[in-house]
Short mmCIF file of C-alpha atoms in Angstrom, two decimals:
data_model
loop_
_atom_site.label_atom_id
_atom_site.label_comp_id
_atom_site.label_asym_id
_atom_site.label_seq_id
_atom_site.Cartn_x
_atom_site.Cartn_y
_atom_site.Cartn_z
CA MET A 169 -3.81 5.94 4.52
CA PRO A 170 -6.07 7.56 7.12
CA VAL A 171 -9.11 8.86 6.31
CA GLY A 172 -7.87 11.12 3.75
CA ARG A 173 -4.25 11.83 4.75
CA PRO A 174 -1.89 14.19 3.58
CA ALA A 175 0.19 11.60 2.08
CA ARG A 176 0.29 7.71 1.34
CA ARG A 177 0.87 4.03 0.03
CA ARG A 178 -0.23 1.26 -0.92
CA THR A 179 3.12 -1.35 -4.61
CA ALA A 180 4.11 -5.02 -7.23
CA THR A 181 7.60 -5.71 -8.45
CA LEU A 182 10.86 -3.94 -7.40
CA LEU A 183 13.97 -4.09 -5.70
CA ALA A 184 17.56 -5.58 -5.52
CA ALA A 185 18.61 -3.16 -3.11
CA GLY A 186 21.82 -3.90 -5.08
CA ALA A 187 22.03 -7.39 -5.86
CA THR A 188 24.68 -7.79 -3.11
CA VAL A 189 22.52 -6.55 -0.59
CA LEU A 190 19.20 -8.41 -1.81
CA ALA A 191 21.37 -11.74 -2.04
CA CYS A 192 21.75 -11.09 1.88
CA LEU A 193 18.73 -10.73 2.27
CA ALA A 194 -12.77 8.79 8.69
CA PRO A 195 -13.07 10.06 11.48
CA THR A 196 -10.50 12.40 12.86
CA ALA A 197 -7.20 10.56 13.46
CA VAL A 198 -7.36 10.41 17.26
CA ALA A 199 -4.67 9.15 19.01
CA ALA A 200 -5.05 5.14 19.36
CA PRO A 201 -3.28 2.71 21.65
CA ALA A 202 0.65 2.79 21.39
CA PRO A 203 1.87 0.26 19.11
CA PRO A 204 4.06 -2.60 20.93
CA PRO A 205 7.36 -1.76 21.87
CA GLY A 206 9.69 -1.51 18.81
CA ALA A 207 12.77 -3.34 20.70
CA GLY A 208 13.98 -6.05 18.13
CA HIS A 209 12.47 -4.52 14.95
CA PRO A 210 15.09 -4.62 12.07
CA ASP A 211 16.11 -1.40 10.46
CA PRO A 212 15.28 -0.93 6.93
CA LEU A 213 18.03 -1.40 3.98
CA PRO A 214 20.28 1.58 3.58
CA VAL A 215 19.11 3.88 0.56
CA THR A 216 20.62 7.06 -0.71
CA GLY A 217 19.47 9.89 -3.09
CA ASP A 218 15.97 11.39 -3.03
CA THR A 219 13.77 8.99 -0.62
CA VAL A 220 11.15 11.29 0.69
CA VAL A 221 8.26 9.61 0.09
CA HIS A 222 4.76 8.66 1.33
CA ASP A 223 2.82 5.65 0.68
CA PRO A 224 5.07 4.00 -1.69
CA SER A 225 4.36 1.66 -4.38
CA ALA A 226 7.43 -0.03 -6.15
CA ILE A 227 7.85 -2.36 -9.36
CA ARG A 228 10.94 -3.46 -11.25
CA LEU A 229 10.37 -2.37 -14.97
CA LYS A 230 11.22 -4.80 -18.14
CA ASP A 231 14.44 -2.73 -18.79
CA GLY A 232 15.64 -3.57 -14.91
CA THR A 233 15.02 -0.10 -13.84
CA TYR A 234 13.05 0.19 -10.33
CA VAL A 235 10.48 2.82 -9.93
CA VAL A 236 8.49 3.94 -6.93
CA TYR A 237 5.47 5.98 -7.10
CA SER A 238 3.74 7.70 -3.88
CA THR A 239 1.51 10.08 -2.85
CA HIS A 240 1.14 14.04 -3.96
CA GLY A 241 2.25 15.68 -6.95
CA GLY A 242 0.40 13.72 -9.66
CA LEU A 243 2.06 10.68 -7.89
CA GLU A 244 5.63 11.41 -7.34
CA ALA A 245 8.12 9.01 -9.05
CA ARG A 246 11.56 7.77 -8.16
CA THR A 247 13.77 5.72 -10.09
CA SER A 248 16.87 3.38 -9.26
CA ARG A 249 19.01 0.99 -11.44
CA ASP A 250 20.25 -0.92 -8.27
CA GLY A 251 17.38 -0.58 -5.91
CA ARG A 252 19.68 1.64 -3.50
CA HIS A 253 20.19 4.91 -4.97
CA TRP A 254 17.08 6.78 -5.91
CA GLN A 255 16.45 9.69 -7.72
CA ARG A 256 13.37 11.93 -8.49
CA SER A 257 11.92 11.36 -12.08
CA GLY A 258 8.87 13.37 -12.47
CA SER A 259 5.60 12.05 -11.84
CA ALA A 260 3.09 9.34 -13.26
CA PHE A 261 0.84 12.20 -14.48
CA THR A 262 1.87 15.37 -16.45
CA ALA A 263 -1.62 16.64 -16.64
CA LEU A 264 -3.90 16.23 -13.98
CA PRO A 265 -7.57 14.58 -14.86
CA SER A 266 -10.31 16.96 -14.08
CA TRP A 267 -12.58 14.44 -12.65
CA TRP A 268 -10.07 14.71 -9.53
CA ARG A 269 -11.58 18.19 -8.51
CA ALA A 270 -14.69 16.53 -7.43
CA TYR A 271 -12.86 14.83 -4.63
CA SER A 272 -9.82 16.83 -3.72
CA SER A 273 -9.89 20.65 -4.01
CA GLU A 274 -6.10 20.33 -4.60
CA SER A 275 -6.33 17.52 -7.24
CA ASP A 276 -3.84 15.61 -4.95
CA PRO A 277 -3.94 11.82 -5.45
CA TRP A 278 -2.62 9.30 -2.96
CA ALA A 279 -1.80 5.74 -2.24
CA PRO A 280 -0.76 4.51 -5.53
CA GLU A 281 -0.52 0.62 -6.67
CA ILE A 282 1.44 -0.42 -9.63
CA VAL A 283 0.99 -3.73 -11.24
CA HIS A 284 1.92 -5.43 -14.35
CA ARG A 285 -0.97 -7.36 -16.13
CA GLN A 286 -1.61 -8.51 -19.83
CA GLY A 287 1.40 -6.87 -21.13
CA ARG A 288 0.84 -3.47 -19.87
CA TYR A 289 1.25 -1.59 -16.23
CA TRP A 290 -1.79 -0.75 -14.43
CA LEU A 291 -1.90 2.07 -11.89
CA TYR A 292 -4.66 2.22 -9.05
CA TYR A 293 -4.82 5.55 -6.97
CA ALA A 294 -7.26 7.31 -4.22
CA VAL A 295 -8.30 10.80 -4.55
CA SER A 296 -9.79 12.40 -1.45
CA SER A 297 -9.38 14.86 0.95
CA PHE A 298 -8.51 14.63 4.56
CA GLY A 299 -11.07 13.20 7.15
CA SER A 300 -13.55 12.67 4.50
CA ASN A 301 -14.95 9.23 2.72
CA HIS A 302 -16.30 11.34 -0.48
CA SER A 303 -13.54 9.54 -1.89
CA ALA A 304 -12.71 7.71 -5.36
CA ILE A 305 -10.31 5.01 -6.84
CA GLY A 306 -8.80 5.85 -10.20
CA LEU A 307 -7.00 3.68 -13.11
CA ALA A 308 -4.37 4.46 -15.20
CA THR A 309 -2.32 2.25 -17.73
CA SER A 310 0.95 2.35 -19.35
CA PRO A 311 2.97 0.38 -21.83
CA THR A 312 6.09 1.17 -19.93
CA GLY A 313 5.50 2.04 -16.58
CA LEU A 314 7.45 4.97 -16.65
CA PRO A 315 6.52 8.45 -15.41
CA GLY A 316 4.82 10.69 -17.80
CA THR A 317 3.68 7.66 -19.94
CA TRP A 318 0.28 7.07 -18.29
CA THR A 319 -3.15 7.34 -19.54
CA ASP A 320 -5.88 7.74 -17.07
CA GLN A 321 -8.82 5.34 -17.57
CA GLY A 322 -10.97 7.50 -15.01
CA LYS A 323 -12.93 6.81 -12.00
CA ILE A 324 -13.43 3.02 -11.31
CA PHE A 325 -14.89 2.99 -7.63
CA GLU A 326 -16.35 5.70 -5.06
CA THR A 327 -17.36 6.34 -1.71
CA GLY A 328 -19.65 9.11 0.06
CA PRO A 329 -21.06 10.14 3.43
CA ALA A 330 -23.59 7.49 3.33
CA ASP A 331 -21.14 4.69 2.75
CA PRO A 332 -19.75 2.84 6.10
CA TYR A 333 -16.32 2.48 4.31
CA ASN A 334 -13.72 4.56 2.26
CA ALA A 335 -12.58 4.14 -1.00
CA ILE A 336 -8.77 4.91 -0.74
CA ASP A 337 -5.68 2.74 -0.38
CA PRO A 338 -6.10 0.15 -3.20
CA GLY A 339 -4.46 -3.06 -3.28
CA ILE A 340 -4.51 -5.78 -6.02
CA VAL A 341 -4.15 -9.53 -5.71
CA GLU A 342 -5.06 -12.49 -8.19
CA GLY A 343 -6.45 -15.60 -6.35
CA ASP A 344 -9.07 -18.15 -7.38
CA GLY A 345 -8.54 -17.45 -10.88
CA ARG A 346 -10.10 -13.87 -10.20
CA LEU A 347 -9.02 -10.52 -9.73
CA TRP A 348 -9.59 -8.46 -6.53
CA MET A 349 -9.14 -5.08 -4.90
CA SER A 350 -8.79 -4.46 -1.42
CA PHE A 351 -9.27 -0.91 -0.23
CA GLY A 352 -10.33 1.22 2.90
CA SER A 353 -9.31 3.55 5.90
CA TYR A 354 -10.99 3.99 9.27
CA TRP A 355 -14.93 4.02 9.25
CA THR A 356 -15.60 0.14 9.29
CA GLY A 357 -12.18 -0.68 8.20
CA ILE A 358 -10.73 -2.85 5.23
CA ARG A 359 -12.97 -3.80 2.29
CA MET A 360 -12.50 -5.95 -1.30
CA VAL A 361 -14.30 -6.12 -4.48
CA GLU A 362 -14.06 -8.37 -7.32
CA LEU A 363 -12.39 -6.84 -10.48
CA ASP A 364 -13.20 -7.77 -14.05
CA GLY A 365 -9.86 -9.26 -15.33
CA ARG A 366 -9.93 -7.69 -18.51
CA THR A 367 -11.05 -4.02 -17.65
CA GLY A 368 -9.46 -3.73 -14.26
CA ARG A 369 -12.92 -2.47 -13.04
CA PRO A 370 -15.18 -3.62 -10.53
CA VAL A 371 -17.69 -6.54 -11.90
CA ALA A 372 -21.09 -5.34 -12.16
CA GLY A 373 -22.90 -5.93 -8.82
CA ALA A 374 -19.68 -6.84 -6.90
CA THR A 375 -20.19 -7.82 -3.32
CA VAL A 376 -18.23 -5.70 -0.80
CA HIS A 377 -16.48 -8.01 1.19
CA HIS A 378 -15.41 -7.23 4.79
CA LEU A 379 -11.75 -7.99 5.71
CA ALA A 380 -10.53 -6.17 8.91
CA THR A 381 -11.48 -3.53 11.36
CA ARG A 382 -10.71 -2.48 15.00
CA PRO A 383 -13.14 -2.82 17.59
CA ASP A 384 -12.92 0.80 18.97
CA ALA A 385 -13.36 4.09 17.33
CA PRO A 386 -11.90 5.57 15.36
CA TYR A 387 -11.32 2.05 13.94
CA ALA A 388 -7.68 2.97 12.89
CA VAL A 389 -6.75 0.24 10.28
CA GLU A 390 -6.06 1.12 6.60
CA ALA A 391 -3.39 0.36 3.75
CA PRO A 392 -4.30 -3.09 3.03
CA TYR A 393 -2.03 -5.26 0.90
CA ILE A 394 -2.44 -9.07 0.11
CA VAL A 395 0.19 -11.37 -0.74
CA ARG A 396 -0.68 -15.04 -1.91
CA ARG A 397 1.76 -17.41 -1.01
CA GLY A 398 1.43 -21.31 -0.70
CA GLY A 399 -2.17 -21.97 0.02
CA HIS A 400 -2.70 -18.78 2.05
CA TYR A 401 -3.49 -15.06 1.39
CA TYR A 402 -1.57 -12.68 3.68
CA LEU A 403 -3.26 -9.28 4.54
CA PHE A 404 -0.93 -6.62 5.66
CA VAL A 405 -2.18 -3.55 7.30
CA SER A 406 -1.40 -0.38 8.90
CA TYR A 407 -2.67 0.16 12.29
CA ASP A 408 -2.91 3.21 14.29
CA ARG A 409 -1.94 7.07 13.52
CA CYS A 410 -0.21 8.07 10.50
CA CYS A 411 0.74 11.47 8.92
CA ALA A 412 1.92 13.33 12.29
CA GLY A 413 5.25 13.09 11.98
CA THR A 414 7.44 12.17 15.05
CA ASP A 415 3.92 11.93 16.84
CA SER A 416 2.77 8.91 14.21
CA THR A 417 2.00 5.43 15.95
CA TYR A 418 1.62 3.55 12.71
CA ASN A 419 2.70 0.02 12.77
CA ILE A 420 2.43 -2.73 10.37
CA ARG A 421 0.36 -6.03 10.85
CA VAL A 422 -0.63 -9.09 8.92
CA GLY A 423 -3.09 -11.91 9.24
CA ARG A 424 -3.92 -14.66 6.94
CA SER A 425 -6.78 -16.61 5.16
CA THR A 426 -7.22 -19.61 2.87
CA SER A 427 -9.49 -17.51 0.75
CA PRO A 428 -8.73 -13.90 -0.90
CA THR A 429 -12.13 -12.79 0.78
CA GLY A 430 -11.33 -13.93 4.30
CA PRO A 431 -12.07 -14.70 7.07
CA TYR A 432 -8.35 -13.25 7.82
CA THR A 433 -6.92 -14.03 11.39
CA GLY A 434 -3.84 -13.68 13.39
CA SER A 435 -1.43 -16.31 14.38
CA ASP A 436 -3.27 -16.67 17.49
CA GLY A 437 -6.69 -17.13 15.80
CA THR A 438 -8.00 -13.62 16.67
CA PRO A 439 -10.26 -12.51 13.49
CA MET A 440 -8.94 -9.15 11.77
CA THR A 441 -12.42 -8.07 11.77
CA ARG A 442 -12.25 -7.94 15.61
CA GLY A 443 -8.56 -6.51 15.73
CA GLY A 444 -6.33 -9.17 15.30
CA GLY A 445 -3.21 -9.57 13.46
CA ASP A 446 0.41 -10.07 14.30
CA VAL A 447 2.61 -7.24 14.62
CA LEU A 448 5.25 -7.43 11.99
CA LEU A 449 7.12 -4.16 12.20
CA ALA A 450 6.65 -1.26 14.60
CA GLY A 451 8.50 2.20 15.46
CA HIS A 452 12.01 1.93 16.89
CA GLY A 453 14.95 4.17 17.21
CA LYS A 454 14.84 6.83 14.34
CA TYR A 455 12.46 4.81 12.46
CA ILE A 456 8.91 6.12 13.71
CA GLY A 457 5.45 5.06 12.67
CA PRO A 458 6.29 2.55 9.92
CA GLY A 459 3.16 1.92 7.53
CA GLY A 460 1.68 2.25 4.00
CA GLN A 461 3.27 -0.82 3.21
CA SER A 462 3.23 -3.34 0.11
CA VAL A 463 5.28 -6.12 -0.85
CA LEU A 464 7.69 -6.06 -3.70
CA ARG A 465 8.14 -9.56 -5.22
CA ASP A 466 11.32 -9.30 -7.37
CA ARG A 467 13.00 -12.37 -8.71
CA GLY A 468 12.02 -14.81 -6.02
CA ARG A 469 12.73 -12.30 -3.49
CA ASP A 470 10.15 -10.36 -1.11
CA ILE A 471 10.69 -6.71 0.09
CA LEU A 472 8.42 -5.26 2.48
CA VAL A 473 8.27 -1.35 0.94
CA HIS A 474 6.95 1.11 3.40
CA HIS A 475 7.62 4.69 4.72
CA TYR A 476 8.70 5.76 8.16
CA TYR A 477 9.19 8.91 9.72
CA ASP A 478 12.87 9.93 10.53
CA GLY A 479 13.23 10.90 14.06
CA GLU A 480 16.23 12.60 13.19
CA ASP A 481 14.95 14.62 10.52
CA GLY A 482 12.28 16.47 11.74
CA GLY A 483 9.77 13.51 11.15
CA THR A 484 10.25 13.55 7.28
CA PRO A 485 8.49 10.49 5.56
CA LYS A 486 10.96 8.52 3.98
CA LEU A 487 11.34 5.17 1.85
CA GLY A 488 11.89 1.82 3.95
CA LEU A 489 12.76 -1.37 2.33
CA ALA A 490 13.17 -4.24 4.49
CA PRO A 491 13.72 -8.12 3.19
CA LEU A 492 10.81 -10.13 4.29
CA SER A 493 11.42 -13.91 4.79
CA TRP A 494 9.01 -16.62 5.86
CA ARG A 495 8.94 -18.91 8.70
CA PRO A 496 8.65 -22.88 8.45
CA ASP A 497 4.77 -22.27 9.87
CA GLY A 498 4.21 -19.87 6.90
CA TRP A 499 4.12 -16.49 8.85
CA PRO A 500 6.10 -13.59 7.47
CA THR A 501 8.85 -12.29 9.27
CA LEU A 502 11.58 -9.45 8.59
CA ALA A 503 15.05 -10.66 7.81
CA ARG A 504 17.81 -9.06 10.11
#
């Protein structure tokens, strides 16, 4: 999400957009260069019900229920039995932790990331105000992953005005036998720290690795999410401007590396620390500014989970689900 955005990302195991469908299957947000033309990009899968979300993270729970957590309202929740029809189902938090107020006067959390590890569910999220890097990433745990069952474990990482990066948009990946958290928005871009696999918190003295940035101000890259596949790690990011309704220019790009800490490059070899990365999805038709992405890995299938701004509904942010496939050369592509 952008330097403190009014809504957000960041995602772990969801969907079967109906077994049938899946079987087919910072600085001020200144206008950045327009994304590549959207011609040729596929539309998301059809979904119904309450699909008004920002920065969605999705998972399929043990009982088969799909749940999407998203920015705002104590991390709003939507649930589904088939991955197609969604209903509002409360929020992750029924009582808001008091420490949030130090970072957000509205106690408004953003950009959740839900994963299942060690027999329980872990929910990472950010707390900040728009345009500030006085930000923090928190952690909550739950035995079921259902809304209203989360116990907050407090703040695990923070940034302030003296830091050259921003503690928002957490994303979790395991690699090289270790646990990692990517994060970041604007400032100097995307960063990563190692986490303790037992506590889910940064290891003592963790190195802050640099994964991606843009070469020009306002360095508009955020919402990192990393997928491990084969011998590579794939870094998905959102470029350009979010949170501006039909004026949003968000687009999703991807690079890869043989190490979780990089270096990541696009398919042309350009490092992501110099603005590299292949365009995976850009705005087209009524689907404006797709971003805030994660990848749902559900029973051998991959789904790109994101939001877009509906050009036929006043720019309302909505849930996008797009089947993700992989080319013979290893690079991801969206199924049509």
